[in-house]
Coordinates of C-alpha atoms and ligand atoms in Angstrom, one line a residue:
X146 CA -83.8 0.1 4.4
X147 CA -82.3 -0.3 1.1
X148 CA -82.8 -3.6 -1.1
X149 CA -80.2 -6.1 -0.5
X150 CA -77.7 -5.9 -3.5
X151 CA -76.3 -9.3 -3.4
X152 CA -78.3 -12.4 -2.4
X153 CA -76.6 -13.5 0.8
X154 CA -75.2 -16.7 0.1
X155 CA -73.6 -15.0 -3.0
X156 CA -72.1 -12.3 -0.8
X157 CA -70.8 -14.8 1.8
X158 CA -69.0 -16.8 -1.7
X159 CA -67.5 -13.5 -2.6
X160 CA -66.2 -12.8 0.7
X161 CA -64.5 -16.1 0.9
X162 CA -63.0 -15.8 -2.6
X163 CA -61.5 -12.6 -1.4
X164 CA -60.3 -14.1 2.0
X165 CA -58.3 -17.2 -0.2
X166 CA -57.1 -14.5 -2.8
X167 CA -56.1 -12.2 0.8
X168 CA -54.0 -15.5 1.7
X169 CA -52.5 -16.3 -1.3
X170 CA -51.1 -12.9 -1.9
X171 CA -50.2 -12.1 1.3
X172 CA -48.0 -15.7 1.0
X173 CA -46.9 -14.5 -2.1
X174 CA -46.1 -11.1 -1.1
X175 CA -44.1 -12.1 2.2
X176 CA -41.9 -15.2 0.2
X177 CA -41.0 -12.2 -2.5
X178 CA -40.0 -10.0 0.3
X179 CA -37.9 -11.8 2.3
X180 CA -36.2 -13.1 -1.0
X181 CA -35.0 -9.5 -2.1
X182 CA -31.4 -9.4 -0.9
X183 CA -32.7 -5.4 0.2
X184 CA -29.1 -5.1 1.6
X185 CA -25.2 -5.4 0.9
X186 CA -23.1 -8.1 2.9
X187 CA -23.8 -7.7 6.6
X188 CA -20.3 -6.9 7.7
X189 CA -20.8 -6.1 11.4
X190 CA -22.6 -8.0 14.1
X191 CA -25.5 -4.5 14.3
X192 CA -26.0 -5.5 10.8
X193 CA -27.4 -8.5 11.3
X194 CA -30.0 -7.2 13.7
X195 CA -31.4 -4.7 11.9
X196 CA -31.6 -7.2 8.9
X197 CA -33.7 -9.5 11.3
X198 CA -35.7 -6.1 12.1
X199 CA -36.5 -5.3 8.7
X200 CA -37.6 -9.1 7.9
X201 CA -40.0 -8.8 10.7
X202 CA -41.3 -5.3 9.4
X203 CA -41.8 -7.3 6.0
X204 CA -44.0 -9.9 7.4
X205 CA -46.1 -7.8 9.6
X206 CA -46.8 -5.0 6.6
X207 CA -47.6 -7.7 3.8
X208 CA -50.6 -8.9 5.4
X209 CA -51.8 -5.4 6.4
X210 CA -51.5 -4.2 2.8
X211 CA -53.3 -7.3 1.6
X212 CA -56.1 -7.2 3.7
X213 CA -56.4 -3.0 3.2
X214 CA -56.4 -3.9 -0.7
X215 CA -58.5 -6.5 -0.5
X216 CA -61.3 -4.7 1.5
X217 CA -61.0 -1.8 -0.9
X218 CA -61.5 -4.4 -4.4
X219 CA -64.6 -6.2 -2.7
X220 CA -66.0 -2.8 -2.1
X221 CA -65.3 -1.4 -5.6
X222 CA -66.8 -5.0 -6.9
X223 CA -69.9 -5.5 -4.1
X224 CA -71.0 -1.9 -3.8
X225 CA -70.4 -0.6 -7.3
X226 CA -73.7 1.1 -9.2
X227 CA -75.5 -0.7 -10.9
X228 CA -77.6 0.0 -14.1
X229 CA -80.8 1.9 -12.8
X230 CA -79.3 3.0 -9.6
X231 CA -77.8 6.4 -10.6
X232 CA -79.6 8.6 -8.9
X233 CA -80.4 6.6 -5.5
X234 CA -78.9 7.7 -2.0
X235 CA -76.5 4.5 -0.1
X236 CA -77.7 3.3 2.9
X237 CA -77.7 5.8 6.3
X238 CA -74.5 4.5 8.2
X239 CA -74.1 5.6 11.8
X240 CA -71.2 3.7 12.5
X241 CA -70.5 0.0 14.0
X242 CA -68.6 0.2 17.6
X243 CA -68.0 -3.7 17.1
X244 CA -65.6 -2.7 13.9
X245 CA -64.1 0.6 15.0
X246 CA -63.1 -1.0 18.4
X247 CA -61.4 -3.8 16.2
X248 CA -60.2 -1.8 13.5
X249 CA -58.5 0.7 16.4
X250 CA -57.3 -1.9 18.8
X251 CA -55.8 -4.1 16.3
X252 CA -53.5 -1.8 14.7
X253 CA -52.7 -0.2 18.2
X254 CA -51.4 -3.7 19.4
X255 CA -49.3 -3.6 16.6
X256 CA -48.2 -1.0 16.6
X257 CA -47.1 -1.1 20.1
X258 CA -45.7 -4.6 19.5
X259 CA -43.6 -3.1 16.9
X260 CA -42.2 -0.2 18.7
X261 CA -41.0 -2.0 21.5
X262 CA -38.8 -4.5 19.2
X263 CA -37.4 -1.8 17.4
X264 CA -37.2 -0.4 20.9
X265 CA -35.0 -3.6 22.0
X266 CA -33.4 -3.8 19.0
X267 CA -31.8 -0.1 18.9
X268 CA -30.9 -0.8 22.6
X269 CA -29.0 -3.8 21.7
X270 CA -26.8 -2.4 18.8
X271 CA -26.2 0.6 20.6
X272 CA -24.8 -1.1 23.6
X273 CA -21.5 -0.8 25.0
X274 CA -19.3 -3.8 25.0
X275 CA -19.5 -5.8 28.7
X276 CA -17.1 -4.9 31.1
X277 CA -13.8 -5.9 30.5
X278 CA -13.9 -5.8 26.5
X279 CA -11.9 -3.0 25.2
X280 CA -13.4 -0.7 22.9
X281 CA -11.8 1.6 20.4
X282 CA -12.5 4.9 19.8
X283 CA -11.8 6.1 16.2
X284 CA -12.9 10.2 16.3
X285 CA -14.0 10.4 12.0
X286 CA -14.2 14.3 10.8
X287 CA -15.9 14.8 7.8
X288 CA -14.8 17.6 5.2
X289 CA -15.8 18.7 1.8
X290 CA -14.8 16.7 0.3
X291 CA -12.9 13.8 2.4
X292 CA -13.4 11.9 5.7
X293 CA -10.4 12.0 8.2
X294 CA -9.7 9.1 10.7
X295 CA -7.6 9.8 13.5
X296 CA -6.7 7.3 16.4
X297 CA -5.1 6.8 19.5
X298 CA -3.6 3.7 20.1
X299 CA -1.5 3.0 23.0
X300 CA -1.2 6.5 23.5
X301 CA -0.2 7.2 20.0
X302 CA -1.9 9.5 18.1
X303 CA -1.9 9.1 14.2
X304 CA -4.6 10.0 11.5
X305 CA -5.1 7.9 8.1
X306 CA -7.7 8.7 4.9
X307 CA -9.1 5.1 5.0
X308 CA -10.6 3.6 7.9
X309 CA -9.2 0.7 9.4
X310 CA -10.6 -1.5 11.7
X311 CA -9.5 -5.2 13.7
X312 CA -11.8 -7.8 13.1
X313 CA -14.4 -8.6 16.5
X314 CA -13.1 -5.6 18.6
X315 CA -16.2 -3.2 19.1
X316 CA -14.9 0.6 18.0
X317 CA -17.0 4.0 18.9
X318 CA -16.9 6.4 16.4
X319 CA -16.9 10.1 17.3
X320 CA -18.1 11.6 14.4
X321 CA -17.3 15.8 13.7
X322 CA -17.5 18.0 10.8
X323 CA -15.4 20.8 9.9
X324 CA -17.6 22.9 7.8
X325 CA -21.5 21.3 7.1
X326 CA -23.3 18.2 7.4
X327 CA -22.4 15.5 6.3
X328 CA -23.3 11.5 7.3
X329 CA -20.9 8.7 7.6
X330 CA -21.8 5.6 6.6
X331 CA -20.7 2.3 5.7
X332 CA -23.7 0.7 4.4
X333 CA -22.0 -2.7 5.3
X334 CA -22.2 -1.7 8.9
X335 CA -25.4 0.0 8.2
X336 CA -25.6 2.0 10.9
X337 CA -25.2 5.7 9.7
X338 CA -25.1 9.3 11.5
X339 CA -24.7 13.0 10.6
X340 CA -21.5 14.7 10.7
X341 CA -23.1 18.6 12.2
X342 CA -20.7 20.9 13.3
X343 CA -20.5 22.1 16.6
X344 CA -21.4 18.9 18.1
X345 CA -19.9 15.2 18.0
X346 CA -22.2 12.6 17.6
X347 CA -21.4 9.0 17.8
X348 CA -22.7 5.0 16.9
X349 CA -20.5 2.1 17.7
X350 CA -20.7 -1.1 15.6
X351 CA -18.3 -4.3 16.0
X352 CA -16.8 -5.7 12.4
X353 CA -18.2 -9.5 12.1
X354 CA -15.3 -12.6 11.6
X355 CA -16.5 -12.9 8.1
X356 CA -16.3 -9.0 7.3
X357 CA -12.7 -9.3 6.6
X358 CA -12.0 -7.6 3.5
X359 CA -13.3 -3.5 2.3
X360 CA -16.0 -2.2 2.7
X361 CA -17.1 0.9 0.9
X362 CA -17.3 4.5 3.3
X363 CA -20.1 6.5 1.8
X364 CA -21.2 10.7 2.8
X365 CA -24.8 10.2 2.6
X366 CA -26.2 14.2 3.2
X367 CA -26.0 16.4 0.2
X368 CA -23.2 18.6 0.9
X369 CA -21.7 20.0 -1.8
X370 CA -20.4 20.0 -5.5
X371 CA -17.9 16.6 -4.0
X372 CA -20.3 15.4 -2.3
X373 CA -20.5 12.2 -4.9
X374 CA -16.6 12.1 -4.3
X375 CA -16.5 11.8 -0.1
X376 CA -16.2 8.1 -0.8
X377 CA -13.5 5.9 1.1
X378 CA -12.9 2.4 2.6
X379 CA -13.2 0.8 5.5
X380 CA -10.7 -1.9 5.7
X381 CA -11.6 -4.7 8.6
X382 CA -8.1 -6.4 9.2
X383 CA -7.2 -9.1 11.3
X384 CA -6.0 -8.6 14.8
X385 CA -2.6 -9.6 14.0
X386 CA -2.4 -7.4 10.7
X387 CA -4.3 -4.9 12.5
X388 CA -1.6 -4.4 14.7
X389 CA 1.4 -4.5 12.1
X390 CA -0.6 -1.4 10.3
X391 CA -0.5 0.9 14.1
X392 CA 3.0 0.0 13.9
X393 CA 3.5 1.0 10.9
X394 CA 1.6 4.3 11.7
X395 CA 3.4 4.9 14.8
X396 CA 7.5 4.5 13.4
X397 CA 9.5 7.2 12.8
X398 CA 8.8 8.1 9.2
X399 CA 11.5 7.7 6.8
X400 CA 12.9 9.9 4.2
X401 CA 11.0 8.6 0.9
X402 CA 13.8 7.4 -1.7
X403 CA 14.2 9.7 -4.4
X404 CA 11.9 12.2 -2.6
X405 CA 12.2 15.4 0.1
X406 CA 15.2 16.5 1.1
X407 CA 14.3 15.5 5.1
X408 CA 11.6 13.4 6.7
X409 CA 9.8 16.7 7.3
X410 CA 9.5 17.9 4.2
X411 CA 7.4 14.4 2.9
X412 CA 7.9 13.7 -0.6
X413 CA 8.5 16.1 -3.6
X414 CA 8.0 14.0 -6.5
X415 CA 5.2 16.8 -7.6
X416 CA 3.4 14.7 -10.5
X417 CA 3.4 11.5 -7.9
X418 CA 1.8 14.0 -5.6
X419 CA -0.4 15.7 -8.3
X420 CA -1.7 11.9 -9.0
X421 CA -2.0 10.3 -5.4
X422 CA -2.0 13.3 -3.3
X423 CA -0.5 11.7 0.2
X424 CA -2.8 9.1 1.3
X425 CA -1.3 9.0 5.0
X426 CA -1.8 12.8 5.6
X427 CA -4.9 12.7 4.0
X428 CA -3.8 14.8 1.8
X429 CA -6.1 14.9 -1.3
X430 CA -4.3 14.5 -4.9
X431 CA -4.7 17.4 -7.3
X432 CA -5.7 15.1 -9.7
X433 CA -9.0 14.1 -8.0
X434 CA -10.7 17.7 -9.4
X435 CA -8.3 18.6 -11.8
X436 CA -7.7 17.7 -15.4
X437 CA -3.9 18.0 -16.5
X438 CA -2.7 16.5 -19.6
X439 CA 0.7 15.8 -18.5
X440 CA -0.6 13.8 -15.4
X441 CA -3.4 12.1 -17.5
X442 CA -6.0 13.2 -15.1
X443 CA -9.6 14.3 -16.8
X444 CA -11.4 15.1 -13.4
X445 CA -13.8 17.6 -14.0
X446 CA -14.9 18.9 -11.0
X447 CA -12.4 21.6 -10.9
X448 CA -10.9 23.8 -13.3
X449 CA -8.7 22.3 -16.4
X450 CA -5.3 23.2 -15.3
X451 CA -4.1 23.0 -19.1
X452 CA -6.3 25.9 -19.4
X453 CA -6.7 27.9 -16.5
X454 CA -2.8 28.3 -15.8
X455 CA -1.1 29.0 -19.3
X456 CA 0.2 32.0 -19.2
X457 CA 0.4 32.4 -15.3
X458 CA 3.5 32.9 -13.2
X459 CA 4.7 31.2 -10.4
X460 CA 3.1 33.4 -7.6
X461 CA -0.6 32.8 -9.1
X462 CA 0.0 28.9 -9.1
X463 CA 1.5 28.6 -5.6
X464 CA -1.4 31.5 -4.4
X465 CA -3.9 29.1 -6.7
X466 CA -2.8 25.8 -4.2
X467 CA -3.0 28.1 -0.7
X468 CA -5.5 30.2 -1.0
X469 CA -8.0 28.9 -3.5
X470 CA -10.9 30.9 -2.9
X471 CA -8.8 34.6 -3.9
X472 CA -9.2 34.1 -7.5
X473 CA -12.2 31.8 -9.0
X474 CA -12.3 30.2 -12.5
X475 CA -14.9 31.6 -14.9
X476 CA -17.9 29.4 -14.5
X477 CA -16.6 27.9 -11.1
X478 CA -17.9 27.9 -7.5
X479 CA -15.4 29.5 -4.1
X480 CA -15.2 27.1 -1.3
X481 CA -15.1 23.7 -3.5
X482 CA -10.8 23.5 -3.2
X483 CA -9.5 22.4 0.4
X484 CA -8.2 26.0 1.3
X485 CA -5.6 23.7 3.9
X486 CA -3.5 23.0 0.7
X487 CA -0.9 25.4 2.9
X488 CA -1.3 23.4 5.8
X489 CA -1.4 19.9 4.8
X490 CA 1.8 20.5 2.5
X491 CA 5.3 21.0 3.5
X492 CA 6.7 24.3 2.0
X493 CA 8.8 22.3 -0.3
X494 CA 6.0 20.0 -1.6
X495 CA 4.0 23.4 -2.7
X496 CA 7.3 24.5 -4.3
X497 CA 7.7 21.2 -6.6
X498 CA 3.6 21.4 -7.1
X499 CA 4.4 25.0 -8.4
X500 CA 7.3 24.2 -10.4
X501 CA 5.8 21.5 -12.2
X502 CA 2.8 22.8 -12.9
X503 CA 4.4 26.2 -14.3
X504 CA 6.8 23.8 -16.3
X505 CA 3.8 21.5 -18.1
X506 CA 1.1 24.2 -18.3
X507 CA 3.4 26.6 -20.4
X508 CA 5.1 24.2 -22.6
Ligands
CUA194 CU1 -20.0 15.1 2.6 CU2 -21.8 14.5 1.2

């Protein structure tokens, strides 16, 4: 048996030093923690579960860190070498079943405690509203590079860039993608969920009274050179305005002043649609990607139009906005355009894009 190292009654005033500095930090550790504001405003009534979640995981992990730092400094401090001692063996250890029962159960119980709140917790906010309380489906479709919201309401269908939602109704969102994965997210709701094609996947949260207002729509998977630009809003309304915006959706569309020649056609004003695109069909504005003097835009995700179409005729432009991936712009990737330009765009629309773009491009 190896000398003792300490005298015993100064081990047992280490020991209690480290047990008040344990206390201490821990106190110190869990005030700090729950006084981060870790998380935007909680704008949904999931949010402020998981909030409660996440305090909970703060005070359970601060005292385990503590005490696993604490045990490793007293050990650095009580069983460090001393002068002399270099080249003696430690002690022959052959274990303690006292302290391994402990040190197994203890975290076990924890553990177990902790998984079956989370448990009760991801029941909860995944939980269909009680029987009786409507729910709204809203079916999102994520795109490089833009999220499309399409609803049914009263039997009439309608799809809008920018998410809108009535204050305290619960809404399911079915969430596709067209080409890869992406993840919709409003971090206000925080709940979040990949967009994989092939499959619809779905989370339902319900907007809280105070969550009137915008919230921000985030893509939160890597998926492509837009990926930083697949951001859009969530606006919460209330019932009442809510309802004034599906009626608005839902009447007949009217000729725009000054724009298309019919209601079909949508408007023509080409540097209006260069600069805004057309918000209700989602349709994304040139301007986003491209830079083009005349329009003021200095996007530079996409090709400078200044540049790339002097010199070009008609057919190239108008073959440029259908089918963007037949010719690519030195130093430029394929698949990064919408190639739905054709789709999304009356005939006429792509006309006065092409006309106006040949006109300020070879001034
Ligand atoms: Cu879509 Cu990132």
């Amino acid at each position: 048996m190896a000398q003792e190292r300490t005298p015993r009654r100064e081990r047992k005033r280490t020991v209690q030093q480290m047990v008040l500095v344990g206390v201490i930090a821990t106190a110190a550790g869990i005030a700090l923690g729950l006084s981060i504001h870790w998380f935007p405003k909680a704008a949904s009534t999931q949010a402020d579960k998981i909030d409660t979640l996440w305090d909970v995981l703060i005070i359970a992990t601060v005292p385990i860190f503590v005490l696993v730092a604490v045990v490793v400094l007293f050990s650095v401090l009580e069983f460090r070498m001393r002068p002399g001692e270099e080249n003696l063996d430690g002690p022959p250890i052959h274990g303690n079943t006292r302290l391994e029962v402990i040190w197994t159960a203890l975290p076990a119980m924890l553990i177990i405690g902790l998984v079956t709140y989370a448990y009760i917790v991801l029941h909860d906010i995944e939980k269909a509203p009680a029987a009786g309380n409507p729910e709204r489906h809203v079916a999102v479709t994520g795109q490089q590079f833009t999220w499309t919201f399409a609803y049914n309401e009263g039997g009439k269908k309608f799809t809008d860039p920018q998410l809108y939602l009535p204050v305290g109704e619960s809404v399911k969102f079915d969430v596709r993608s067209k080409d890869v994965i992406h993840d919709f997210w409003v971090p206000d709701f925080r709940m979040k969920i990949d967009a994989v094609p092939g499959i619809t996947t779905h989370y339902r949260i319900t907007p809280k009274a105070n969550a009137i207002g915008d919230h921000d729509i985030v893509c939160a998977e890597l998926c492509g050179l837009g990926h930083a630009y697949m951001r859009q809003t969530a606006h919460v309304l209330s019932k009442a305005k809510f309802d004034a915006w599906v009626k608005s959706k839902t009447a007949k569309p009217v000729a725009t002043a000054g724009g298309g020649t019919s209601a079909q056609a949508g408007p023509t004003d080409a540097k209006a649609l260069f600069t805004q695109g057309i918000p209700d069909k989602s349709v994304t504005a040139c301007g986003t990607c491209h830079a083009l003097a005349d329009s003021g835009t200095t996007a530079t995700t996409g090709p400078d139009l200044d540049k790339v179409l002097k010199g070009k005729d008609a057919a190239f432009i108008k073959e440029s906005i259908v089918d963007p991936n037949k010719v690519i712009a030195p130093g430029y990737q394929p698949d990064i355009m919408p190639s739905n330009f054709g789709d999304t765009l009356s005939a006429q629309q792509v006309d006065a894009l092409v006309q106006y773009l040949s006109k300020v491009t070879n001034k």
